[in-house]
Amino acid sequence: MRSQTRAALVVAAAASFLNPYMVSALTVALPAVGREFHADAATLSWLTTAYLLASVVCLVPLGRVADLYGRRRVFTIGVVLFVLSSVLCALARSTAMLFVCRIFQGMSSAMIFSNGVAMLTAVAPPALRGRLLGVTVACVYIGLSLGPVIGGLLTEGFGWRAVFLGTVPIGLVTFWLAAWHLPRDADTPRRGEGLDGPGVLLYAAMFSGLAIGLSTVPAPASGWLIAAGLGAGALFVYRSSRVRSPVLDVRLFQSNRVFALSGVAALLNYAAGAPSAFLVSLYLQYVEGMTPAHAGAVLIAQPAMQAVVSPAAGWLSERIEPRIVASIGMAMTAGGLAALAAKPPGTTSYIVGALVVMGAGFGLFSSPNTNAIMSSAPAGAYGVAAGVTSTMRISGQLLSFAALTVIFNAFLGEAPVTAGNLDRFRAAARLGFAVFAAACGTGVLASLARGNLHAAQATPPIRAALGREPTDA
């Protein structure tokens, strides 16, 4: 492996770790934030929502900026801004200040997360690409697994501000590796291309309306926000099909079946799996009577299995069509969710077994699917493709939690979970698992229908039509 490829792998791995770690670690620290600032649960939830929303709005536009003006350049600026925003979060003196800093942090994380994968894809030999992307996917799951553990230890030992400061050393090392060990970018953007400002605004309005609207269901204004987001999305697609240099070339979805259906499969897979830990955690504590620590020990089975399986799945996707490996993974995830929907009470080992199956399924799906998206995109659009991958993941999370809100409102209304309504909570949880199992099963169909990546790589007319070879890494 060349030194540039090795450096790109370390940089992409660190970038893949930071984003999920920051989300999961802060979740444990939020009660301490609430006690210090006397904030209610709704306010605290928006500290996470603001971060995710800022990330999802910026991922594709900033990926486009990186494709135009240099991926290493945008990445290193993003690392600097992420470190700065983390320090500002640690220095916050109110929830309002922390909210603004979290938006700032989410935007900078978008500059890091998508470009790390894009830089690795650009320098990795095709024969190694699957397994190297598998390592970055494993780092996402390691971040999700270690976040609550490290966040809990830092919060208990040093206070919640240490959760933010703990990311600073990782950020500084990542900056050093990217700035001094990756190839320099071209000094000028690609000729005749620029950033479509109106397109960026429409894209931001689309995701802001949809994300905030879905997050506030069933509030009266949520329907108007969702409608506004859909309207902005329609205008965005219309404009993107007509301007010379769009933020996101819709031809990637219209003419490239592997890319389009891989994105759909990612959306459905993450929508199905994202709320599983949340639902299982509530189920274990409310129904099985476990302590939070005991429930957390059970839940770690899934991301631990994902981290183990992901690198091997990436290696498999270099030898077997990614759609086959990913589809098997999605089918396993659907099976695990269906098992949870049918779970008899009082059998913790049954839950652990279902989580292990789901973890293996996620691991088999994620690396090959990421490989399919990145390898089917034109080389000049790796930043956008990586942004699409991350956008599908976060959008799936937002959709699934919106669906959960509707389900819980239908069964429980605004009543808290108590011993008197455990049957209704159990019914809501089982319906949620069943709905997400069905979504994952639908995703298997999309995954199988995407076509063969290896055959598409042998005939590259789409690549020639959509983008030139990049002048930067």
Tab-separated table of C-alpha atoms in Angstrom:
chain	number	residue	atom	x	y	z
A	1	MET	CA	0.000	0.000	0.000
A	2	ARG	CA	1.406	3.412	-1.006
A	3	SER	CA	2.151	5.983	1.703
A	4	GLN	CA	-0.509	8.363	0.296
A	5	THR	CA	-3.123	5.606	0.410
A	6	ARG	CA	-2.101	4.709	3.962
A	7	ALA	CA	-2.347	8.359	5.055
A	8	ALA	CA	-5.726	8.750	3.327
A	9	LEU	CA	-6.979	5.642	5.127
A	10	VAL	CA	-5.977	6.992	8.545
A	11	VAL	CA	-7.521	10.381	7.744
A	12	ALA	CA	-10.772	8.844	6.481
A	13	ALA	CA	-10.926	6.496	9.468
A	14	ALA	CA	-10.530	9.394	11.913
A	15	ALA	CA	-13.187	11.397	10.046
A	16	SER	CA	-15.559	8.413	10.082
A	17	PHE	CA	-15.048	7.976	13.834
A	18	LEU	CA	-15.518	11.604	14.885
A	19	ASN	CA	-19.066	12.230	13.635
A	20	PRO	CA	-20.876	9.215	15.169
A	21	TYR	CA	-18.735	9.449	18.308
A	22	MET	CA	-19.784	13.053	18.830
A	23	VAL	CA	-23.476	12.171	18.495
A	24	SER	CA	-23.438	9.089	20.730
A	25	ALA	CA	-21.071	10.499	23.383
A	26	LEU	CA	-23.120	13.643	23.880
A	27	THR	CA	-26.298	11.581	24.305
A	28	VAL	CA	-24.922	10.292	27.605
A	29	ALA	CA	-23.856	13.787	28.680
A	30	LEU	CA	-27.175	15.541	27.911
A	31	PRO	CA	-28.686	14.995	31.392
A	32	ALA	CA	-25.661	16.776	32.905
A	33	VAL	CA	-26.107	19.636	30.421
A	34	GLY	CA	-29.770	19.862	31.421
A	35	ARG	CA	-28.949	20.026	35.117
A	36	GLU	CA	-26.397	22.813	34.670
A	37	PHE	CA	-28.563	24.967	32.386
A	38	HIS	CA	-31.974	23.905	33.816
A	39	ALA	CA	-33.064	22.800	30.330
A	40	ASP	CA	-36.058	20.570	29.621
A	41	ALA	CA	-35.958	17.386	27.544
A	42	ALA	CA	-37.267	19.064	24.381
A	43	THR	CA	-34.492	21.678	24.487
A	44	LEU	CA	-31.855	19.015	25.028
A	45	SER	CA	-33.127	16.958	22.096
A	46	TRP	CA	-32.637	19.945	19.803
A	47	LEU	CA	-28.926	20.018	20.679
A	48	THR	CA	-28.628	16.719	18.790
A	49	THR	CA	-31.180	17.607	16.101
A	50	ALA	CA	-29.372	20.889	15.326
A	51	TYR	CA	-26.101	19.025	14.792
A	52	LEU	CA	-27.690	16.405	12.519
A	53	LEU	CA	-29.687	18.991	10.565
A	54	ALA	CA	-26.648	21.208	9.958
A	55	SER	CA	-24.725	18.145	8.793
A	56	VAL	CA	-27.367	16.849	6.405
A	57	VAL	CA	-27.971	20.278	4.861
A	58	CYS	CA	-24.258	20.822	4.189
A	59	LEU	CA	-23.002	17.379	3.184
A	60	VAL	CA	-23.746	17.466	-0.555
A	61	PRO	CA	-23.110	21.210	-1.161
A	62	LEU	CA	-19.775	21.068	0.664
A	63	GLY	CA	-18.930	17.849	-1.168
A	64	ARG	CA	-19.513	19.784	-4.387
A	65	VAL	CA	-17.297	22.619	-3.138
A	66	ALA	CA	-14.561	20.078	-2.436
A	67	ASP	CA	-14.876	18.524	-5.899
A	68	LEU	CA	-14.485	21.984	-7.431
A	69	TYR	CA	-11.868	23.625	-5.240
A	70	GLY	CA	-9.926	20.752	-3.685
A	71	ARG	CA	-10.866	17.984	-1.283
A	72	ARG	CA	-7.805	18.240	0.912
A	73	ARG	CA	-8.259	22.005	1.140
A	74	VAL	CA	-11.902	21.743	2.258
A	75	PHE	CA	-11.128	18.826	4.579
A	76	THR	CA	-8.339	20.592	6.456
A	77	ILE	CA	-10.424	23.756	6.843
A	78	GLY	CA	-13.231	21.577	8.161
A	79	VAL	CA	-10.952	19.941	10.740
A	80	VAL	CA	-9.812	23.347	11.989
A	81	LEU	CA	-13.413	24.561	12.261
A	82	PHE	CA	-14.481	21.329	13.992
A	83	VAL	CA	-11.764	21.710	16.629
A	84	LEU	CA	-12.670	25.379	17.109
A	85	SER	CA	-16.399	24.626	17.402
A	86	SER	CA	-15.694	21.831	19.905
A	87	VAL	CA	-13.762	24.251	22.090
A	88	LEU	CA	-16.586	26.807	21.811
A	89	CYS	CA	-19.134	24.136	22.797
A	90	ALA	CA	-17.038	23.349	25.872
A	91	LEU	CA	-16.980	27.067	26.770
A	92	ALA	CA	-20.738	27.587	26.304
A	93	ARG	CA	-22.493	29.400	29.136
A	94	SER	CA	-26.100	28.819	28.041
A	95	THR	CA	-28.178	26.408	25.991
A	96	ALA	CA	-28.611	29.110	23.332
A	97	MET	CA	-24.838	29.454	22.930
A	98	LEU	CA	-24.408	25.681	22.918
A	99	PHE	CA	-27.166	25.372	20.278
A	100	VAL	CA	-25.401	27.845	17.947
A	101	CYS	CA	-22.046	26.125	18.479
A	102	ARG	CA	-23.607	22.751	17.701
A	103	ILE	CA	-24.866	24.107	14.354
A	104	PHE	CA	-21.339	25.339	13.656
A	105	GLN	CA	-19.960	21.937	14.656
A	106	GLY	CA	-22.448	20.097	12.423
A	107	MET	CA	-21.462	22.196	9.402
A	108	SER	CA	-17.747	21.559	9.974
A	109	SER	CA	-18.377	17.825	10.461
A	110	ALA	CA	-19.965	17.773	6.986
A	111	MET	CA	-16.712	19.146	5.546
A	112	ILE	CA	-14.809	16.336	7.261
A	113	PHE	CA	-17.011	13.285	6.949
A	114	SER	CA	-17.754	13.271	3.222
A	115	ASN	CA	-14.323	14.414	2.081
A	116	GLY	CA	-12.444	11.825	4.098
A	117	VAL	CA	-14.175	9.036	2.166
A	118	ALA	CA	-13.812	10.951	-1.116
A	119	MET	CA	-10.053	11.384	-0.692
A	120	LEU	CA	-9.617	7.713	0.150
A	121	THR	CA	-11.676	6.658	-2.891
A	122	ALA	CA	-9.599	8.909	-5.153
A	123	VAL	CA	-6.203	7.469	-4.132
A	124	ALA	CA	-7.139	3.841	-3.317
A	125	PRO	CA	-6.482	1.249	-6.050
A	126	PRO	CA	-9.781	-0.342	-7.184
A	127	ALA	CA	-8.513	-3.747	-6.031
A	128	LEU	CA	-8.220	-2.435	-2.450
A	129	ARG	CA	-11.107	0.020	-2.409
A	130	GLY	CA	-13.728	-2.275	-0.904
A	131	ARG	CA	-11.704	-3.386	2.096
A	132	LEU	CA	-10.367	0.139	2.769
A	133	LEU	CA	-13.896	1.565	2.730
A	134	GLY	CA	-14.821	-1.325	5.010
A	135	VAL	CA	-12.308	-0.029	7.554
A	136	THR	CA	-13.931	3.423	7.487
A	137	VAL	CA	-17.373	1.873	7.962
A	138	ALA	CA	-16.022	-0.120	10.908
A	139	CYS	CA	-14.775	3.162	12.411
A	140	VAL	CA	-18.314	4.573	12.197
A	141	TYR	CA	-19.568	1.666	14.295
A	142	ILE	CA	-16.606	1.889	16.674
A	143	GLY	CA	-17.520	5.542	17.211
A	144	LEU	CA	-21.125	4.574	17.917
A	145	SER	CA	-19.975	1.822	20.317
A	146	LEU	CA	-17.316	3.748	22.225
A	147	GLY	CA	-19.181	7.073	22.289
A	148	PRO	CA	-21.513	6.237	25.200
A	149	VAL	CA	-18.705	4.531	27.142
A	150	ILE	CA	-16.114	7.294	26.719
A	151	GLY	CA	-18.751	10.011	27.031
A	152	GLY	CA	-20.002	8.526	30.287
A	153	LEU	CA	-16.502	8.243	31.739
A	154	LEU	CA	-15.561	11.807	30.727
A	155	THR	CA	-18.827	13.245	32.013
A	156	GLU	CA	-18.585	11.423	35.333
A	157	GLY	CA	-14.900	12.216	35.852
A	158	PHE	CA	-14.539	15.710	34.401
A	159	GLY	CA	-17.981	17.054	33.474
A	160	TRP	CA	-19.877	17.236	30.173
A	161	ARG	CA	-17.531	19.839	28.684
A	162	ALA	CA	-14.788	17.191	28.542
A	163	VAL	CA	-16.822	15.314	25.907
A	164	PHE	CA	-16.196	18.170	23.472
A	165	LEU	CA	-12.591	18.774	24.495
A	166	GLY	CA	-11.817	15.079	24.060
A	167	THR	CA	-12.202	15.423	20.278
A	168	VAL	CA	-9.526	18.132	20.031
A	169	PRO	CA	-6.437	15.817	20.077
A	170	ILE	CA	-7.982	13.562	17.405
A	171	GLY	CA	-8.757	16.618	15.291
A	172	LEU	CA	-5.223	18.009	15.567
A	173	VAL	CA	-3.594	14.697	14.583
A	174	THR	CA	-6.010	14.355	11.651
A	175	PHE	CA	-5.175	17.888	10.490
A	176	TRP	CA	-1.441	17.125	10.597
A	177	LEU	CA	-1.850	13.933	8.572
A	178	ALA	CA	-4.060	15.580	5.952
A	179	ALA	CA	-1.973	18.748	5.604
A	180	TRP	CA	1.432	17.101	5.387
A	181	HIS	CA	0.879	13.577	4.063
A	182	LEU	CA	-1.801	13.898	1.379
A	183	PRO	CA	-1.166	15.284	-2.126
A	184	ARG	CA	-1.816	18.963	-2.664
A	185	ASP	CA	-4.935	20.184	-4.441
A	186	ALA	CA	-4.951	22.023	-7.738
A	187	ASP	CA	-4.707	25.792	-7.361
A	188	THR	CA	-7.778	26.523	-9.468
A	189	PRO	CA	-11.232	24.933	-9.843
A	190	ARG	CA	-12.216	22.947	-12.903
A	191	ARG	CA	-12.603	25.270	-15.898
A	192	GLY	CA	-16.100	26.463	-16.679
A	193	GLU	CA	-17.618	25.146	-13.441
A	194	GLY	CA	-18.673	26.900	-10.273
A	195	LEU	CA	-20.969	26.541	-7.298
A	196	ASP	CA	-24.687	26.997	-8.027
A	197	GLY	CA	-25.752	29.417	-5.253
A	198	PRO	CA	-29.535	29.242	-5.849
A	199	GLY	CA	-29.245	25.467	-5.988
A	200	VAL	CA	-27.530	25.429	-2.583
A	201	LEU	CA	-30.341	27.541	-1.108
A	202	LEU	CA	-33.026	25.250	-2.559
A	203	TYR	CA	-31.179	22.185	-1.275
A	204	ALA	CA	-30.913	23.699	2.209
A	205	ALA	CA	-34.610	24.681	2.183
A	206	MET	CA	-35.584	21.174	1.062
A	207	PHE	CA	-33.796	19.351	3.878
A	208	SER	CA	-34.547	21.971	6.514
A	209	GLY	CA	-38.278	21.819	5.794
A	210	LEU	CA	-38.375	18.032	5.685
A	211	ALA	CA	-36.139	17.442	8.696
A	212	ILE	CA	-37.781	20.006	10.986
A	213	GLY	CA	-41.258	19.051	9.792
A	214	LEU	CA	-40.667	15.337	10.416
A	215	SER	CA	-39.044	16.043	13.778
A	216	THR	CA	-42.090	18.017	14.998
A	217	VAL	CA	-44.853	15.590	13.915
A	218	PRO	CA	-47.749	15.809	14.877
A	219	ALA	CA	-47.526	19.569	15.544
A	220	PRO	CA	-49.847	21.595	13.248
A	221	ALA	CA	-46.946	23.399	11.569
A	222	SER	CA	-45.190	20.146	10.674
A	223	GLY	CA	-47.398	19.550	7.628
A	224	TRP	CA	-46.637	22.998	6.215
A	225	LEU	CA	-42.902	22.514	6.774
A	226	ILE	CA	-42.920	19.131	5.062
A	227	ALA	CA	-44.902	20.595	2.128
A	228	ALA	CA	-42.441	23.492	1.855
A	229	GLY	CA	-39.530	21.035	1.893
A	230	LEU	CA	-41.107	18.943	-0.873
A	231	GLY	CA	-41.768	22.072	-2.942
A	232	ALA	CA	-38.168	23.225	-2.548
A	233	GLY	CA	-37.061	19.707	-3.519
A	234	ALA	CA	-39.088	19.792	-6.733
A	235	LEU	CA	-37.578	23.160	-7.653
A	236	PHE	CA	-34.112	21.853	-6.800
A	237	VAL	CA	-34.503	18.850	-9.143
A	238	TYR	CA	-35.886	21.106	-11.904
A	239	ARG	CA	-32.987	23.547	-11.597
A	240	SER	CA	-30.337	20.819	-11.274
A	241	SER	CA	-31.426	19.277	-14.571
A	242	ARG	CA	-30.939	22.579	-16.415
A	243	VAL	CA	-27.938	24.453	-15.013
A	244	ARG	CA	-24.450	23.799	-16.324
A	245	SER	CA	-22.807	23.162	-12.943
A	246	PRO	CA	-25.442	21.835	-10.511
A	247	VAL	CA	-24.888	21.126	-6.818
A	248	LEU	CA	-26.016	17.544	-7.422
A	249	ASP	CA	-26.165	16.263	-10.990
A	250	VAL	CA	-29.518	14.476	-11.200
A	251	ARG	CA	-28.156	12.413	-14.092
A	252	LEU	CA	-26.306	10.412	-11.447
A	253	PHE	CA	-29.725	9.067	-10.452
A	254	GLN	CA	-31.375	9.084	-13.885
A	255	SER	CA	-28.684	7.298	-15.889
A	256	ASN	CA	-26.699	5.380	-13.270
A	257	ARG	CA	-28.855	2.593	-11.844
A	258	VAL	CA	-26.124	1.267	-9.553
A	259	PHE	CA	-25.667	4.691	-7.951
A	260	ALA	CA	-29.401	5.466	-7.668
A	261	LEU	CA	-30.592	2.156	-6.223
A	262	SER	CA	-27.576	1.917	-3.909
A	263	GLY	CA	-28.687	5.267	-2.470
A	264	VAL	CA	-32.270	4.031	-2.063
A	265	ALA	CA	-31.022	0.866	-0.367
A	266	ALA	CA	-28.903	2.953	2.022
A	267	LEU	CA	-31.859	5.180	2.904
A	268	LEU	CA	-34.118	2.204	3.686
A	269	ASN	CA	-31.420	0.275	5.542
A	270	TYR	CA	-30.508	3.162	7.842
A	271	ALA	CA	-34.160	4.089	8.334
A	272	ALA	CA	-34.864	0.511	9.423
A	273	GLY	CA	-31.877	0.116	11.714
A	274	ALA	CA	-31.313	3.546	13.224
A	275	PRO	CA	-34.061	3.390	15.889
A	276	SER	CA	-33.399	-0.221	16.889
A	277	ALA	CA	-31.002	0.672	19.723
A	278	PHE	CA	-33.422	3.328	20.989
A	279	LEU	CA	-36.383	0.927	20.972
A	280	VAL	CA	-34.443	-1.963	22.499
A	281	SER	CA	-33.047	0.321	25.217
A	282	LEU	CA	-36.543	1.443	26.216
A	283	TYR	CA	-37.839	-2.119	26.013
A	284	LEU	CA	-35.075	-3.491	28.228
A	285	GLN	CA	-35.520	-0.811	30.869
A	286	TYR	CA	-39.317	-0.489	30.899
A	287	VAL	CA	-40.388	-4.062	30.189
A	288	GLU	CA	-37.441	-6.161	31.385
A	289	GLY	CA	-36.604	-3.837	34.297
A	290	MET	CA	-32.881	-3.509	33.518
A	291	THR	CA	-30.674	-0.674	34.742
A	292	PRO	CA	-29.264	1.717	32.116
A	293	ALA	CA	-25.791	0.183	32.547
A	294	HIS	CA	-27.131	-3.356	32.048
A	295	ALA	CA	-29.156	-2.263	29.001
A	296	GLY	CA	-26.076	-0.575	27.537
A	297	ALA	CA	-24.052	-3.771	27.963
A	298	VAL	CA	-26.708	-5.659	25.986
A	299	LEU	CA	-26.915	-3.031	23.253
A	300	ILE	CA	-23.185	-3.064	22.527
A	301	ALA	CA	-23.621	-6.492	20.873
A	302	GLN	CA	-24.916	-4.914	17.653
A	303	PRO	CA	-22.269	-2.232	16.898
A	304	ALA	CA	-19.486	-4.553	18.059
A	305	MET	CA	-20.592	-7.163	15.505
A	306	GLN	CA	-20.870	-4.436	12.838
A	307	ALA	CA	-17.296	-3.299	13.492
A	308	VAL	CA	-16.007	-6.880	13.200
A	309	VAL	CA	-17.893	-7.764	9.998
A	310	SER	CA	-17.505	-4.500	8.010
A	311	PRO	CA	-13.847	-4.868	6.899
A	312	ALA	CA	-14.442	-8.470	5.785
A	313	ALA	CA	-17.567	-7.384	3.893
A	314	GLY	CA	-15.540	-4.729	2.080
A	315	TRP	CA	-13.042	-7.393	1.036
A	316	LEU	CA	-15.895	-9.612	-0.186
A	317	SER	CA	-17.323	-6.766	-2.288
A	318	GLU	CA	-14.085	-6.713	-4.322
A	319	ARG	CA	-14.594	-10.363	-5.293
A	320	ILE	CA	-18.386	-10.766	-5.290
A	321	GLU	CA	-20.870	-8.294	-6.707
A	322	PRO	CA	-21.581	-5.726	-3.936
A	323	ARG	CA	-25.326	-6.049	-4.507
A	324	ILE	CA	-25.193	-9.735	-3.512
A	325	VAL	CA	-23.255	-9.146	-0.283
A	326	ALA	CA	-25.281	-6.055	0.626
A	327	SER	CA	-28.596	-7.763	-0.114
A	328	ILE	CA	-27.719	-10.704	2.137
A	329	GLY	CA	-26.852	-8.188	4.840
A	330	MET	CA	-30.157	-6.337	4.460
A	331	ALA	CA	-32.070	-9.628	4.606
A	332	MET	CA	-30.298	-10.509	7.852
A	333	THR	CA	-31.137	-7.089	9.319
A	334	ALA	CA	-34.782	-7.532	8.328
A	335	GLY	CA	-34.760	-10.951	9.973
A	336	GLY	CA	-33.328	-9.548	13.205
A	337	LEU	CA	-35.958	-6.795	13.295
A	338	ALA	CA	-38.735	-9.316	12.615
A	339	ALA	CA	-37.408	-11.452	15.471
A	340	LEU	CA	-37.568	-8.449	17.814
A	341	ALA	CA	-41.140	-7.762	16.697
A	342	ALA	CA	-42.090	-11.316	17.674
A	343	LYS	CA	-39.972	-11.439	20.853
A	344	PRO	CA	-41.484	-13.216	23.867
A	345	PRO	CA	-40.996	-11.367	27.188
A	346	GLY	CA	-38.290	-12.323	29.643
A	347	THR	CA	-35.616	-13.678	27.284
A	348	THR	CA	-32.560	-11.411	27.220
A	349	SER	CA	-30.492	-13.973	25.320
A	350	TYR	CA	-33.101	-13.846	22.543
A	351	ILE	CA	-32.621	-10.066	22.240
A	352	VAL	CA	-28.831	-10.416	22.208
A	353	GLY	CA	-29.112	-13.013	19.443
A	354	ALA	CA	-31.345	-10.736	17.368
A	355	LEU	CA	-28.920	-7.831	17.855
A	356	VAL	CA	-25.964	-9.996	16.789
A	357	VAL	CA	-27.818	-10.997	13.605
A	358	MET	CA	-28.677	-7.352	12.923
A	359	GLY	CA	-25.083	-6.271	13.576
A	360	ALA	CA	-23.748	-8.851	11.141
A	361	GLY	CA	-26.375	-7.764	8.612
A	362	PHE	CA	-25.450	-4.099	8.934
A	363	GLY	CA	-21.774	-4.964	8.602
A	364	LEU	CA	-22.392	-6.993	5.441
A	365	PHE	CA	-24.512	-4.214	3.942
A	366	SER	CA	-22.642	-0.998	4.725
A	367	SER	CA	-19.179	-1.579	3.245
A	368	PRO	CA	-20.302	-3.123	-0.079
A	369	ASN	CA	-23.037	-0.502	-0.482
A	370	THR	CA	-20.590	2.338	0.154
A	371	ASN	CA	-18.182	0.730	-2.312
A	372	ALA	CA	-20.994	0.529	-4.894
A	373	ILE	CA	-21.934	4.208	-4.490
A	374	MET	CA	-18.382	5.534	-4.576
A	375	SER	CA	-17.127	3.258	-7.380
A	376	SER	CA	-20.131	3.919	-9.623
A	377	ALA	CA	-19.759	7.720	-9.345
A	378	PRO	CA	-17.590	9.660	-11.800
A	379	ALA	CA	-14.166	10.478	-10.372
A	380	GLY	CA	-14.903	14.206	-10.523
A	381	ALA	CA	-17.901	13.767	-8.216
A	382	TYR	CA	-16.452	11.697	-5.367
A	383	GLY	CA	-17.148	14.475	-2.876
A	384	VAL	CA	-20.802	14.682	-3.908
A	385	ALA	CA	-21.113	10.878	-3.882
A	386	ALA	CA	-19.707	10.669	-0.354
A	387	GLY	CA	-22.101	13.437	0.655
A	388	VAL	CA	-25.012	11.480	-0.814
A	389	THR	CA	-23.970	8.403	1.193
A	390	SER	CA	-23.919	10.344	4.464
A	391	THR	CA	-27.116	12.209	3.570
A	392	MET	CA	-28.963	8.930	3.072
A	393	ARG	CA	-27.766	7.727	6.462
A	394	ILE	CA	-28.885	10.833	8.349
A	395	SER	CA	-32.115	11.155	6.339
A	396	GLY	CA	-32.930	7.566	7.214
A	397	GLN	CA	-32.433	8.358	10.898
A	398	LEU	CA	-34.739	11.375	10.695
A	399	LEU	CA	-37.439	9.428	8.824
A	400	SER	CA	-37.374	6.513	11.232
A	401	PHE	CA	-37.641	8.630	14.359
A	402	ALA	CA	-40.501	10.579	12.782
A	403	ALA	CA	-42.263	7.250	12.171
A	404	LEU	CA	-41.632	6.259	15.785
A	405	THR	CA	-43.167	9.525	16.968
A	406	VAL	CA	-46.349	8.768	15.028
A	407	ILE	CA	-46.504	5.204	16.385
A	408	PHE	CA	-45.988	6.217	20.009
A	409	ASN	CA	-48.533	9.007	19.722
A	410	ALA	CA	-51.072	6.523	18.358
A	411	PHE	CA	-50.579	4.043	21.205
A	412	LEU	CA	-49.620	6.255	24.161
A	413	GLY	CA	-50.528	9.830	23.277
A	414	GLU	CA	-48.615	12.195	25.568
A	415	ALA	CA	-48.685	9.810	28.541
A	416	PRO	CA	-45.311	8.721	29.984
A	417	VAL	CA	-44.539	5.015	30.071
A	418	THR	CA	-45.651	3.550	33.408
A	419	ALA	CA	-46.525	0.149	34.837
A	420	GLY	CA	-50.135	0.840	33.899
A	421	ASN	CA	-49.541	1.138	30.147
A	422	LEU	CA	-46.684	-1.302	29.552
A	423	ASP	CA	-48.921	-3.416	27.307
A	424	ARG	CA	-49.512	-0.424	25.038
A	425	PHE	CA	-45.805	0.398	25.008
A	426	ARG	CA	-44.961	-3.219	24.158
A	427	ALA	CA	-47.492	-3.165	21.310
A	428	ALA	CA	-46.044	0.122	19.987
A	429	ALA	CA	-42.493	-1.242	20.112
A	430	ARG	CA	-43.474	-4.429	18.297
A	431	LEU	CA	-45.278	-2.464	15.600
A	432	GLY	CA	-42.203	-0.271	15.199
A	433	PHE	CA	-39.942	-3.293	14.754
A	434	ALA	CA	-42.408	-4.808	12.263
A	435	VAL	CA	-42.604	-1.581	10.202
A	436	PHE	CA	-38.824	-1.271	10.082
A	437	ALA	CA	-38.448	-4.959	9.159
A	438	ALA	CA	-40.829	-4.366	6.229
A	439	ALA	CA	-38.842	-1.275	5.154
A	440	CYS	CA	-35.637	-3.286	5.251
A	441	GLY	CA	-37.261	-6.075	3.230
A	442	THR	CA	-38.242	-3.509	0.596
A	443	GLY	CA	-34.645	-2.321	0.601
A	444	VAL	CA	-33.507	-5.832	-0.323
A	445	LEU	CA	-35.491	-5.532	-3.564
A	446	ALA	CA	-33.839	-2.196	-4.375
A	447	SER	CA	-30.435	-3.644	-3.554
A	448	LEU	CA	-30.917	-6.639	-5.846
A	449	ALA	CA	-32.280	-4.493	-8.693
A	450	ARG	CA	-29.296	-2.119	-8.822
A	451	GLY	CA	-27.344	-4.189	-11.336
A	452	ASN	CA	-23.726	-5.330	-11.360
A	453	LEU	CA	-21.053	-2.839	-10.340
A	454	HIS	CA	-18.172	-4.852	-11.761
A	455	ALA	CA	-19.810	-4.945	-15.193
A	456	ALA	CA	-20.532	-1.206	-15.010
A	457	GLN	CA	-16.873	-0.495	-14.204
A	458	ALA	CA	-15.865	-2.344	-17.349
A	459	THR	CA	-17.969	0.036	-19.499
A	460	PRO	CA	-17.530	3.609	-18.293
A	461	PRO	CA	-19.646	5.819	-20.620
A	462	ILE	CA	-21.539	7.317	-17.671
A	463	ARG	CA	-18.287	8.352	-16.050
A	464	ALA	CA	-17.173	10.081	-19.240
A	465	ALA	CA	-20.481	11.830	-19.651
A	466	LEU	CA	-20.773	13.105	-16.093
A	467	GLY	CA	-17.329	14.203	-15.030
A	468	ARG	CA	-13.658	14.518	-15.786
A	469	GLU	CA	-10.864	12.931	-13.850
A	470	PRO	CA	-10.068	15.117	-10.830
A	471	THR	CA	-6.978	17.252	-10.610
A	472	ASP	CA	-6.811	16.854	-6.830
A	473	ALA	CA	-6.936	13.997	-4.390
